[in-house]
Short mmCIF file of C-alpha atoms in Angstrom, two decimals:
data_model
loop_
_atom_site.label_atom_id
_atom_site.label_comp_id
_atom_site.label_asym_id
_atom_site.label_seq_id
_atom_site.Cartn_x
_atom_site.Cartn_y
_atom_site.Cartn_z
CA MET A 954 86.88 111.39 97.33
CA VAL A 955 84.48 109.73 94.88
CA SER A 956 87.43 108.50 92.85
CA SER A 957 89.14 107.06 95.90
CA LEU A 958 86.00 105.21 96.93
CA LEU A 959 85.43 103.68 93.51
CA LEU A 960 89.06 102.68 93.02
CA TRP A 961 88.17 100.98 89.81
CA ALA A 962 87.98 101.56 86.08
CA THR A 963 87.21 99.75 82.88
CA SER A 964 87.73 99.58 79.14
CA PRO A 965 85.68 100.91 76.18
CA ARG A 966 81.99 101.33 76.76
CA PRO A 967 79.73 98.29 76.18
CA ALA A 968 76.40 98.49 74.39
CA GLN A 969 74.35 98.40 77.61
CA ALA A 970 76.13 100.96 79.74
CA ALA A 971 75.10 103.59 82.25
CA GLY A 972 73.66 106.69 80.60
CA GLU A 973 73.09 108.82 83.66
CA LEU A 974 74.90 109.65 86.89
CA GLU A 975 72.39 110.70 89.53
CA VAL A 976 74.03 112.66 92.34
CA ARG A 977 72.04 112.94 95.57
CA LEU A 978 72.97 115.97 97.64
CA ASP A 979 71.07 117.80 100.37
CA GLY A 980 67.94 115.81 99.65
CA MET A 981 68.00 116.61 95.92
CA ALA A 982 68.69 114.30 92.98
CA LEU A 983 70.87 115.93 90.30
CA PRO A 984 70.97 113.97 86.99
CA ILE A 985 74.17 114.24 84.91
CA SER A 986 74.52 112.71 81.46
CA ILE A 987 77.57 110.45 81.44
CA ASP A 988 78.02 111.16 77.72
CA ASP A 989 78.14 114.90 78.43
CA LEU A 990 80.49 114.34 81.36
CA SER A 991 82.82 112.20 79.24
CA ALA A 992 82.89 114.73 76.41
CA TRP A 993 83.55 117.61 78.81
CA VAL A 994 86.37 115.76 80.58
CA ARG A 995 88.06 114.59 77.39
CA SER A 996 87.99 118.15 76.04
CA GLY A 997 89.94 119.22 79.10
CA GLY A 998 86.95 121.21 80.36
CA ALA A 999 86.76 123.33 77.20
CA ARG A 1000 83.64 121.82 75.61
CA SER A 1001 80.65 124.12 75.57
CA SER A 1002 77.52 122.45 76.94
CA GLU A 1003 74.93 122.83 79.69
CA LEU A 1004 77.14 120.73 81.95
CA GLY A 1005 80.16 122.82 80.99
CA VAL A 1006 78.30 125.97 82.06
CA TRP A 1007 77.84 124.53 85.54
CA PHE A 1008 81.45 123.37 85.78
CA ASN A 1009 82.66 126.79 84.64
CA LEU A 1010 81.19 128.21 87.84
CA LEU A 1011 84.03 126.44 89.66
CA GLU A 1012 87.38 128.12 90.15
CA GLU A 1013 89.90 127.13 87.49
CA GLN A 1014 91.99 125.10 89.94
CA SER A 1015 88.94 123.12 91.11
CA ARG A 1016 87.74 122.59 87.53
CA THR A 1017 91.16 121.25 86.53
CA GLY A 1018 91.12 119.03 89.59
CA VAL A 1019 87.84 117.42 88.51
CA VAL A 1020 89.26 116.66 85.05
CA ASP A 1021 92.49 115.23 86.48
CA LEU A 1022 90.59 113.17 89.05
CA LEU A 1023 88.37 111.48 86.49
CA GLN A 1024 91.18 110.88 83.98
CA ALA A 1025 93.97 109.80 86.33
CA PRO A 1026 94.85 106.08 86.12
CA LEU A 1027 93.62 104.31 89.24
CA ILE A 1028 94.76 100.81 88.35
CA ASN A 1029 98.13 100.07 86.79
CA ASP A 1030 98.45 96.44 87.88
CA SER A 1031 95.39 94.38 87.03
CA SER A 1032 96.75 91.16 88.59
CA MET A 1033 97.20 92.75 92.02
CA THR A 1034 93.79 94.44 91.76
CA ARG A 1035 92.06 91.10 91.17
CA GLN A 1036 93.76 89.65 94.22
CA ILE A 1037 92.66 92.58 96.40
CA LEU A 1038 89.06 92.52 95.12
CA ASN A 1039 88.78 88.81 95.87
CA SER A 1040 90.20 89.14 99.38
CA TRP A 1041 88.11 89.37 102.54
CA ALA A 1042 88.91 93.06 103.04
CA GLY A 1043 88.16 93.86 99.39
CA ARG A 1044 84.76 92.20 99.57
CA GLN A 1045 83.89 94.09 102.74
CA LEU A 1046 84.72 97.45 101.17
CA LEU A 1047 82.74 96.56 98.06
CA ASP A 1048 79.73 95.68 100.22
CA GLN A 1049 79.95 98.96 102.11
CA LEU A 1050 80.30 100.86 98.85
CA GLY A 1051 76.71 99.86 98.11
CA ASP A 1052 75.48 102.43 100.65
CA LEU A 1053 77.17 105.22 98.69
CA VAL A 1054 76.96 104.10 95.07
CA GLN A 1055 73.96 102.23 93.66
CA VAL A 1056 73.75 100.63 90.23
CA ASP A 1057 70.04 100.39 89.34
CA ASP A 1058 68.60 97.78 91.71
CA GLU A 1059 71.57 95.42 91.58
CA THR A 1060 74.02 94.66 94.37
CA THR A 1061 76.62 97.35 93.76
CA GLY A 1062 79.67 95.51 95.04
CA LEU A 1063 78.96 92.41 92.96
CA THR A 1064 78.14 94.45 89.84
CA VAL A 1065 81.33 96.49 90.08
CA GLN A 1066 83.46 93.43 90.80
CA THR A 1067 81.98 91.46 87.90
CA THR A 1068 82.45 94.40 85.54
CA LEU A 1069 86.03 94.83 86.64
CA GLU A 1070 86.93 91.16 86.26
CA GLN A 1071 85.65 91.25 82.68
CA LEU A 1072 87.31 94.52 81.70
CA LEU A 1073 90.64 93.99 83.40
CA GLU A 1074 91.21 91.24 80.89
CA GLN A 1075 91.43 93.94 78.21
CA ARG A 1076 93.62 96.68 79.70
CA PRO A 1077 96.06 97.17 82.58
CA GLU A 1078 95.43 100.89 83.22
CA VAL A 1079 91.97 102.29 83.93
CA THR A 1080 90.26 105.47 85.13
CA THR A 1081 87.15 106.39 87.11
CA LEU A 1082 85.49 107.95 84.07
CA GLU A 1083 85.88 104.72 82.12
CA LEU A 1084 84.22 102.84 84.97
CA LEU A 1085 81.17 105.11 84.83
CA GLU A 1086 81.00 104.61 81.07
CA ALA A 1087 81.16 100.82 81.30
CA LEU A 1088 78.91 99.88 84.23
CA PRO A 1089 75.97 97.83 82.87
CA ALA A 1090 73.14 99.96 84.25
CA ARG A 1091 70.80 102.69 83.09
CA THR A 1092 71.57 104.91 86.08
CA VAL A 1093 74.42 105.08 88.59
CA ARG A 1094 73.33 106.79 91.79
CA LEU A 1095 75.94 108.51 93.96
CA ASP A 1096 74.69 109.41 97.45
CA LEU A 1097 76.84 112.36 98.48
CA ASP A 1098 74.69 112.88 101.60
CA ALA A 1099 75.77 109.46 102.86
CA LEU A 1100 79.34 110.17 101.78
CA LEU A 1101 79.34 113.43 103.74
CA GLU A 1102 78.19 111.54 106.83
CA VAL A 1103 81.10 109.14 106.43
CA ALA A 1104 83.50 112.03 105.83
CA ALA A 1105 82.20 113.76 108.96
CA SER A 1106 82.96 110.62 110.95
CA TRP A 1107 86.51 110.52 109.52
CA ARG A 1108 86.97 114.22 110.29
CA LEU A 1109 85.83 113.70 113.87
CA GLN A 1110 88.36 110.91 114.37
CA LEU A 1111 91.17 113.07 112.97
CA GLU A 1112 90.11 116.04 115.12
CA ARG A 1113 90.08 113.83 118.22
CA GLN A 1114 93.59 112.64 117.39
CA GLN A 1115 94.77 116.23 116.91
CA LEU A 1116 93.14 117.23 120.20
CA LEU A 1117 94.94 114.34 121.91
CA VAL A 1118 98.31 115.69 120.78
CA GLU A 1119 97.39 119.24 121.82
CA ARG A 1120 96.34 118.18 125.30
CA LEU A 1121 99.40 116.02 125.80
CA GLY A 1122 101.57 118.93 124.69
CA ARG A 1123 100.23 121.04 127.56
CA GLN A 1124 102.07 118.81 130.02
CA PRO A 1125 105.22 120.47 131.33
CA VAL A 1126 108.43 119.21 129.76
CA SER A 1127 109.92 117.08 132.49
CA ARG A 1128 113.11 116.01 130.76
CA GLN A 1129 115.15 117.40 127.88
CA ARG A 1130 117.20 114.32 127.03
CA LEU A 1131 117.19 110.64 127.74
CA GLU A 1132 119.82 108.91 129.83
CA GLN A 1133 122.95 107.73 128.09
CA ALA A 1134 123.77 104.04 127.94
CA SER A 1135 126.38 102.78 130.34
CA GLU A 1136 129.92 102.56 128.94
CA SER A 1137 130.07 98.79 129.29
CA ALA A 1138 126.79 98.33 127.43
CA ALA A 1139 127.68 100.85 124.75
CA SER A 1140 131.01 99.20 124.01
CA ALA A 1141 129.52 95.72 123.66
CA ASP A 1142 127.65 94.49 120.62
CA GLY A 1143 125.21 91.67 120.03
CA ALA A 1144 126.06 88.62 117.93
CA LEU A 1145 123.60 87.61 115.20
CA GLU A 1146 123.03 83.93 114.50
CA ARG A 1147 120.57 82.38 112.07
CA LEU A 1148 118.78 79.14 112.78
CA ALA A 1149 116.28 76.98 110.86
CA LEU A 1150 113.75 75.36 113.19
CA PRO A 1151 111.75 72.43 111.73
CA VAL A 1152 108.06 72.73 112.70
CA PRO A 1153 105.26 70.21 112.04
CA HIS A 1154 102.72 72.72 110.67
CA ARG A 1155 104.94 74.06 107.86
CA GLU A 1156 106.62 72.37 104.93
CA ARG A 1157 109.82 74.34 105.42
CA ALA A 1158 111.77 75.07 108.57
CA LEU A 1159 110.99 78.27 110.41
CA GLN A 1160 113.75 80.85 109.91
CA LEU A 1161 114.90 82.53 113.13
CA GLN A 1162 117.32 85.33 113.89
CA LEU A 1163 119.05 85.03 117.26
CA TRP A 1164 120.61 88.11 118.81
CA LEU A 1165 122.89 86.92 121.60
CA PRO A 1166 124.71 89.09 124.19
CA GLU A 1167 128.49 89.15 124.06
CA ALA A 1168 130.25 87.15 126.76
CA SER A 1169 131.94 90.37 127.94
CA ILE A 1170 128.65 91.71 129.31
CA GLU A 1171 128.76 91.18 133.05
CA THR A 1172 125.06 91.70 133.77
CA GLU A 1173 123.09 88.46 133.50
CA ARG A 1174 119.50 89.11 132.54
CA ARG A 1175 116.57 87.05 133.76
CA SER A 1176 114.44 87.70 130.66
CA TRP A 1177 114.66 86.52 127.05
CA LEU A 1178 112.56 88.06 124.28
CA VAL A 1179 110.61 86.85 121.24
CA LEU A 1180 110.09 89.56 118.60
CA MET A 1181 107.41 89.19 115.89
CA PRO A 1182 107.25 91.54 112.85
CA GLY A 1183 103.96 92.88 111.53
CA LEU A 1184 102.05 92.05 108.36
CA GLY A 1185 104.50 92.11 105.45
CA GLY A 1186 107.40 92.62 107.84
CA SER A 1187 110.80 90.98 107.86
CA PRO A 1188 113.18 90.15 110.75
CA ASP A 1189 115.73 92.40 109.04
CA HIS A 1190 113.43 95.39 109.69
CA PHE A 1191 114.00 94.95 113.44
CA GLY A 1192 117.70 94.22 113.47
CA TRP A 1193 118.19 97.62 115.13
CA LEU A 1194 116.10 96.53 118.11
CA GLY A 1195 117.56 93.02 118.38
CA ARG A 1196 121.07 94.50 118.31
CA ALA A 1197 120.24 97.12 120.96
CA LEU A 1198 118.62 94.62 123.31
CA SER A 1199 121.40 92.03 122.98
CA ARG A 1200 124.20 94.53 123.59
CA ASN A 1201 122.42 95.46 126.80
CA GLY A 1202 122.39 91.82 127.90
CA TRP A 1203 119.00 90.52 126.68
CA PRO A 1204 118.91 87.54 124.28
CA VAL A 1205 116.36 87.94 121.47
CA VAL A 1206 114.84 85.60 118.89
CA VAL A 1207 113.16 87.24 115.89
CA LEU A 1208 110.61 85.19 113.95
CA GLU A 1209 109.83 85.20 110.26
CA HIS A 1210 106.21 84.22 109.59
CA PRO A 1211 105.86 82.68 106.10
CA GLY A 1212 102.58 83.62 104.44
CA SER A 1213 102.40 87.06 106.06
CA ASP A 1214 105.96 88.29 105.62
CA ALA A 1215 107.70 90.42 103.01
CA VAL A 1216 107.73 87.50 100.55
CA ALA A 1217 103.91 87.22 100.77
CA VAL A 1218 103.42 90.95 100.14
CA GLN A 1219 105.82 90.80 97.19
CA ALA A 1220 103.68 88.00 95.76
CA LEU A 1221 100.62 90.26 96.16
CA LEU A 1222 102.33 93.10 94.31
CA GLU A 1223 103.12 90.68 91.49
CA GLY A 1224 99.49 89.49 91.40
CA ARG A 1225 100.32 85.92 92.47
CA ARG A 1226 98.32 85.79 95.73
CA PRO A 1227 95.67 87.72 97.69
CA PRO A 1228 96.74 90.06 100.50
CA PRO A 1229 97.37 88.23 103.77
CA GLY A 1230 94.94 89.06 106.57
CA ALA A 1231 93.73 87.73 109.88
CA GLU A 1232 93.58 84.18 108.50
CA VAL A 1233 97.36 83.96 109.15
CA LEU A 1234 96.97 84.33 112.92
CA PRO A 1235 96.56 80.60 113.72
CA GLU A 1236 99.85 79.78 111.96
CA ARG A 1237 101.58 82.74 113.58
CA LEU A 1238 100.48 81.48 117.00
CA ARG A 1239 101.76 78.00 116.14
CA ASP A 1240 105.09 79.50 115.03
CA LEU A 1241 105.41 81.16 118.42
CA GLN A 1242 104.42 78.00 120.30
CA GLU A 1243 107.06 75.97 118.43
CA VAL A 1244 109.74 78.49 119.37
CA LEU A 1245 108.69 78.39 123.03
CA SER A 1246 108.70 74.58 122.97
CA ALA A 1247 112.16 74.52 121.38
CA GLN A 1248 113.43 76.81 124.13
CA GLU A 1249 111.96 74.51 126.80
CA ARG A 1250 113.74 71.56 125.18
CA GLY A 1251 117.03 73.46 125.28
CA GLU A 1252 117.34 73.66 121.49
CA LEU A 1253 117.86 77.44 121.43
CA PRO A 1254 121.02 79.00 122.87
CA LEU A 1255 119.04 81.54 124.91
CA SER A 1256 119.45 82.15 128.61
CA GLY A 1257 116.82 83.50 130.97
CA ASP A 1258 113.79 82.12 132.80
CA GLN A 1259 111.37 85.00 132.07
CA LEU A 1260 109.68 85.50 128.72
CA VAL A 1261 108.83 88.89 127.19
CA LEU A 1262 106.78 88.92 123.99
CA VAL A 1263 107.46 91.82 121.61
CA GLY A 1264 105.59 92.54 118.38
CA HIS A 1265 104.90 95.22 115.82
CA SER A 1266 101.31 95.72 114.58
CA LEU A 1267 99.99 92.22 113.74
CA GLY A 1268 102.94 90.86 115.70
CA ALA A 1269 101.73 92.82 118.72
CA LEU A 1270 98.24 91.37 118.28
CA THR A 1271 99.80 87.89 118.10
CA ALA A 1272 101.60 88.59 121.38
CA LEU A 1273 98.36 89.63 123.12
CA LEU A 1274 96.49 86.58 121.81
CA ALA A 1275 99.33 84.31 122.95
CA SER A 1276 99.07 85.92 126.40
CA GLY A 1277 95.62 84.36 126.75
CA ALA A 1278 93.52 87.31 125.54
CA GLN A 1279 90.66 85.77 123.57
CA PRO A 1280 88.28 88.30 121.90
CA GLU A 1281 85.28 89.46 123.91
CA PRO A 1282 81.86 88.15 122.79
CA GLY A 1283 79.88 90.39 120.43
CA LEU A 1284 82.60 91.09 117.86
CA GLY A 1285 80.16 90.69 114.96
CA ARG A 1286 77.79 93.29 116.38
CA ARG A 1287 80.62 95.76 116.99
CA CYS A 1288 81.96 95.23 113.48
CA ARG A 1289 78.61 95.83 111.80
CA LYS A 1290 78.51 99.21 113.47
CA VAL A 1291 82.02 100.38 112.55
CA MET A 1292 81.97 98.99 109.00
CA ASP A 1293 79.07 101.30 108.13
CA ASP A 1294 81.56 104.19 108.28
CA LEU A 1295 84.13 102.60 105.91
CA PRO A 1296 87.04 102.25 108.39
CA LEU A 1297 89.66 103.99 106.24
CA SER A 1298 90.91 106.12 109.15
CA ASN A 1299 91.58 102.98 111.21
CA LEU A 1300 92.54 100.20 108.81
CA SER A 1301 93.25 97.78 111.66
CA ARG A 1302 89.49 97.40 112.08
CA LEU A 1303 89.35 95.40 108.83
CA LEU A 1304 91.74 92.85 110.33
CA GLN A 1305 89.95 92.86 113.66
CA CYS A 1306 86.58 92.21 112.02
CA GLN A 1307 87.97 89.40 109.88
CA ILE A 1308 88.88 87.54 113.09
CA GLN A 1309 85.21 86.62 113.56
CA ASP A 1310 85.67 84.29 110.56
CA VAL A 1311 88.96 82.82 111.84
CA ALA A 1312 89.15 79.81 114.16
CA LEU A 1313 91.76 80.93 116.68
CA PRO A 1314 93.43 78.10 118.59
CA ALA A 1315 92.86 78.01 122.33
CA SER A 1316 95.97 79.48 123.90
CA THR A 1317 97.30 79.06 127.42
CA PRO A 1318 99.62 81.86 128.51
CA PRO A 1319 103.23 80.67 128.86
CA ALA A 1320 104.02 80.02 132.51
CA SER A 1321 107.18 82.11 132.24
CA LEU A 1322 105.46 85.14 130.65
CA ALA A 1323 106.70 88.27 132.44
CA GLY A 1324 105.79 91.12 130.07
CA VAL A 1325 104.45 92.20 126.67
CA VAL A 1326 105.65 95.02 124.39
CA GLY A 1327 103.33 96.09 121.55
CA LEU A 1328 104.63 98.53 118.93
CA ASN A 1329 101.69 100.15 117.10
CA SER A 1330 99.40 97.62 118.71
CA PHE A 1331 95.66 97.32 118.11
CA GLY A 1332 92.58 95.48 119.39
CA SER A 1333 89.92 98.04 120.38
CA LEU A 1334 87.14 96.01 118.73
CA LEU A 1335 88.40 92.74 120.17
CA TRP A 1336 88.64 94.03 123.73
CA PRO A 1337 86.48 97.15 124.19
CA ARG A 1338 86.12 96.66 127.95
CA ARG A 1339 88.76 94.26 129.24
CA VAL A 1340 91.89 92.63 127.82
CA PRO A 1341 92.04 89.27 129.65
CA VAL A 1342 95.76 88.97 130.30
CA ALA A 1343 97.16 88.12 133.72
CA SER A 1344 97.13 91.10 136.06
CA ASP A 1345 100.76 90.46 137.07
CA VAL A 1346 102.01 90.85 133.46
CA PRO A 1347 102.88 94.49 132.68
CA VAL A 1348 102.35 95.71 129.11
CA LEU A 1349 104.14 98.50 127.23
CA LEU A 1350 102.30 99.93 124.21
CA SER A 1351 103.68 102.46 121.73
CA GLY A 1352 102.15 104.53 118.96
CA GLY A 1353 102.57 107.62 116.82
CA SER A 1354 100.41 110.69 116.25
CA LEU A 1355 100.49 110.17 112.44
CA ASP A 1356 99.31 106.55 112.58
CA LEU A 1357 96.00 106.07 110.72
CA ILE A 1358 96.38 102.28 110.55
CA THR A 1359 96.32 101.83 114.33
CA PRO A 1360 95.43 105.35 115.59
CA PRO A 1361 96.59 105.82 119.19
CA ILE A 1362 93.45 107.36 120.65
CA SER A 1363 91.34 104.25 119.94
CA GLU A 1364 93.99 101.54 119.76
CA GLN A 1365 96.93 102.09 122.12
CA LEU A 1366 95.11 104.26 124.67
CA GLY A 1367 91.89 102.26 124.37
CA LEU A 1368 93.83 99.05 125.01
CA LEU A 1369 95.75 100.65 127.86
CA ARG A 1370 92.52 101.47 129.69
CA ALA A 1371 91.11 97.97 129.02
CA LEU A 1372 94.18 96.14 130.38
CA PRO A 1373 94.13 94.80 133.96
CA SER A 1374 95.43 97.31 136.47
CA ASN A 1375 99.20 97.03 136.79
CA PRO A 1376 101.58 99.79 137.95
CA GLY A 1377 104.11 98.79 135.26
CA THR A 1378 101.64 98.99 132.35
CA ARG A 1379 101.85 102.15 130.26
CA ALA A 1380 101.79 103.63 126.76
CA VAL A 1381 104.36 105.73 124.93
CA LEU A 1382 103.22 108.05 122.12
CA VAL A 1383 105.67 109.83 119.82
CA GLU A 1384 104.51 113.01 118.12
CA GLY A 1385 105.19 112.85 114.37
CA ALA A 1386 105.70 109.08 114.31
CA SER A 1387 103.66 106.81 112.01
CA HIS A 1388 102.73 103.15 111.83
CA PHE A 1389 105.97 102.37 109.99
CA SER A 1390 108.37 104.39 112.13
CA PRO A 1391 109.71 101.26 113.92
CA VAL A 1392 110.58 99.64 110.55
CA ARG A 1393 114.21 100.15 109.53
CA VAL A 1394 115.62 99.24 106.13
CA GLU A 1395 119.30 98.50 106.69
CA GLY A 1396 121.55 100.13 104.11
CA GLN A 1397 118.72 102.14 102.59
CA SER A 1398 120.73 105.35 102.52
CA GLY A 1399 123.38 103.54 100.53
CA GLY A 1400 120.91 102.33 97.94
CA GLN A 1401 121.50 98.65 98.71
CA GLY A 1402 118.82 96.20 97.70
CA GLU A 1403 115.12 96.48 97.07
CA ASP A 1404 112.78 96.59 100.05
CA LEU A 1405 109.02 96.90 100.24
CA PHE A 1406 109.28 99.44 103.04
CA GLN A 1407 111.35 102.06 101.22
CA LEU A 1408 108.55 104.54 101.82
CA GLY A 1409 108.42 108.31 101.85
CA GLU A 1410 107.97 110.57 104.89
CA GLU A 1411 104.18 110.65 104.39
CA PHE A 1412 104.14 106.95 105.35
CA VAL A 1413 107.14 106.61 107.65
CA GLY A 1414 106.69 109.87 109.55
CA VAL A 1415 109.38 112.29 110.64
CA GLN A 1416 112.91 111.32 111.67
CA PRO A 1417 112.39 107.52 111.80
CA LEU A 1418 115.90 106.80 113.11
CA GLN A 1419 115.40 109.22 116.01
CA VAL A 1420 111.97 107.72 116.70
CA GLN A 1421 113.55 104.26 116.80
CA ALA A 1422 116.18 105.56 119.24
CA LEU A 1423 113.39 106.83 121.50
CA LEU A 1424 111.54 103.53 121.31
CA GLU A 1425 114.75 101.64 122.05
CA ARG A 1426 115.24 103.65 125.26
CA GLU A 1427 111.63 103.17 126.33
CA ILE A 1428 111.80 99.41 125.83
CA LEU A 1429 115.12 99.20 127.71
CA ARG A 1430 113.59 101.26 130.50
CA PHE A 1431 110.58 98.92 130.65
CA LEU A 1432 112.84 95.84 130.77
CA GLU A 1433 115.10 97.33 133.46
CA ILE A 1434 112.07 97.98 135.68
CA LEU A 1435 110.80 94.48 134.94
CA GLU A 1436 114.14 92.94 135.92
CA SER A 1437 114.46 94.95 139.12
CA GLY A 1438 110.91 94.31 140.27
CA ARG A 1439 110.26 98.07 140.64
CA ARG A 1440 107.04 97.84 138.64
CA GLY A 1441 105.39 100.65 140.53
CA GLU A 1442 107.93 103.20 139.31
CA THR A 1443 106.14 106.28 137.95
CA ALA A 1444 108.88 108.75 137.13
CA GLY A 1445 106.55 111.41 135.84
CA GLY A 1446 103.21 110.60 137.41
CA ASP A 1447 100.18 109.73 135.32
CA ALA A 1448 101.44 111.61 132.24
CA GLU A 1449 104.98 112.66 131.36
CA HIS A 1450 106.19 114.90 128.53
CA VAL A 1451 109.74 114.28 127.27
CA GLN A 1452 111.37 116.42 124.58
CA VAL A 1453 114.46 115.10 122.80
CA GLY A 1454 115.71 117.51 120.17
CA SER A 1455 112.68 118.32 118.00
CA LEU A 1456 110.81 115.15 118.96
CA ARG A 1457 108.21 114.97 121.70
CA LEU A 1458 107.36 111.80 123.57
CA TYR A 1459 104.49 111.25 125.99
CA ARG A 1460 104.32 108.52 128.64
CA LEU A 1461 100.96 107.65 130.17
CA ASN A 1462 99.95 105.12 132.77
CA GLN A 1463 96.46 103.67 132.92
CA ALA A 1464 95.03 106.41 135.13
CA GLY A 1465 96.43 109.11 132.84
CA ALA A 1466 95.01 107.41 129.74
CA ALA A 1467 91.58 107.00 131.32
CA ARG A 1468 91.39 110.68 132.28
CA LEU A 1469 92.55 111.77 128.84
CA LEU A 1470 90.02 109.58 127.02
CA ASP A 1471 87.18 110.60 129.32
#
């Protein structure tokens, strides 16, 4: 835990370096010589000393874990590390670190950052032990009491999320399988077109993917959809959804947002730019407005007189902001409170708090707006009491039980309760799904290409293709109800439990979410 919080390391020890690590635990201050600690670690825990006697009281597995933790490389790309440390989120975490780790009487975050910037010039790979050796201070104080308070807060959030899943699982299983697509829809397929849209606020044209229904589809839909990927996302990640919607008759335009797309994240990984954050929202909103204006001018080959905004993560937040939902007053006060706990179990809070430093353009909801779909949406700090979207616009939110970037109990369900009352508004939670479950890398199983989102199960969650199939059905269901005007349909009451194979899905309306949260 200490190693994860520090996240930094340095090169050989300077002349004026820390000589003592003072650990505060249970009201006591325990001094540890950094020289003794270094010698013990580099001996693999075999060196005989007073410190070694204490460490030998640990079980062998724990003792080995301490050695590995302090010697493991924490930085293997100094260019990317510099970019992260100089970003808004990096500075916030460094500031909060000062409550846990103190370097003499200096400002901890600034001292650590300055030390790192100097030492990263000398080596690309660094360890926590080397950081302790190199910090320019007589004493480094580690407040484990404060760390335990933070850890207790994290544990409480995880326990609440686990309890949420347990309580939802007590609902009777109301359906064993989802409806099959109609034969006409299943036999049709959507056509993909690519279009470059010149926009005044960007040097290059905005790249769009258009998923258009085949002419053979008899059903004419009233709605057309705009789909916005999340931070670091690509339109290609949501080809599965554009294809599914278009073959069921809905035209879809998928945006690529330069500056916060896969190209921007690749530049971060190569150390060429800082990580994109909330500062990209104004340009994302302008991208969307230009697409809507082009549709009004008849420049896009999309039919339909009703607009549905769809987004994943930051794209979902963009959709809510474009729907007229400006943040509630008092964001700074709310952020000061949550940042004290280092929001590592809800990383979306870093983005939400950065918005207080971003000048969001005033947005008027599109007159044709008929619905919003937010995949792994967030905004609990922005709208703790009320999300100011029109009451006649239903919203579908989705999340996963393994999502620690936008955890469902505070983000999707919190937003659901704060939305205006609407019988068509609801949330869908998938047990075992993560923040990245909706992201599909086409051709990944065949080893084609290099993609930033070729992640393991610990990030993507279980059975991502099956999760995407569930989400596809839920979105189609939402759109069908929207088209028919049957917005009061509540197939399973306030809470519904659906099991499809080994996956469990839970649908909740606003009343069900409020009761569950209370």
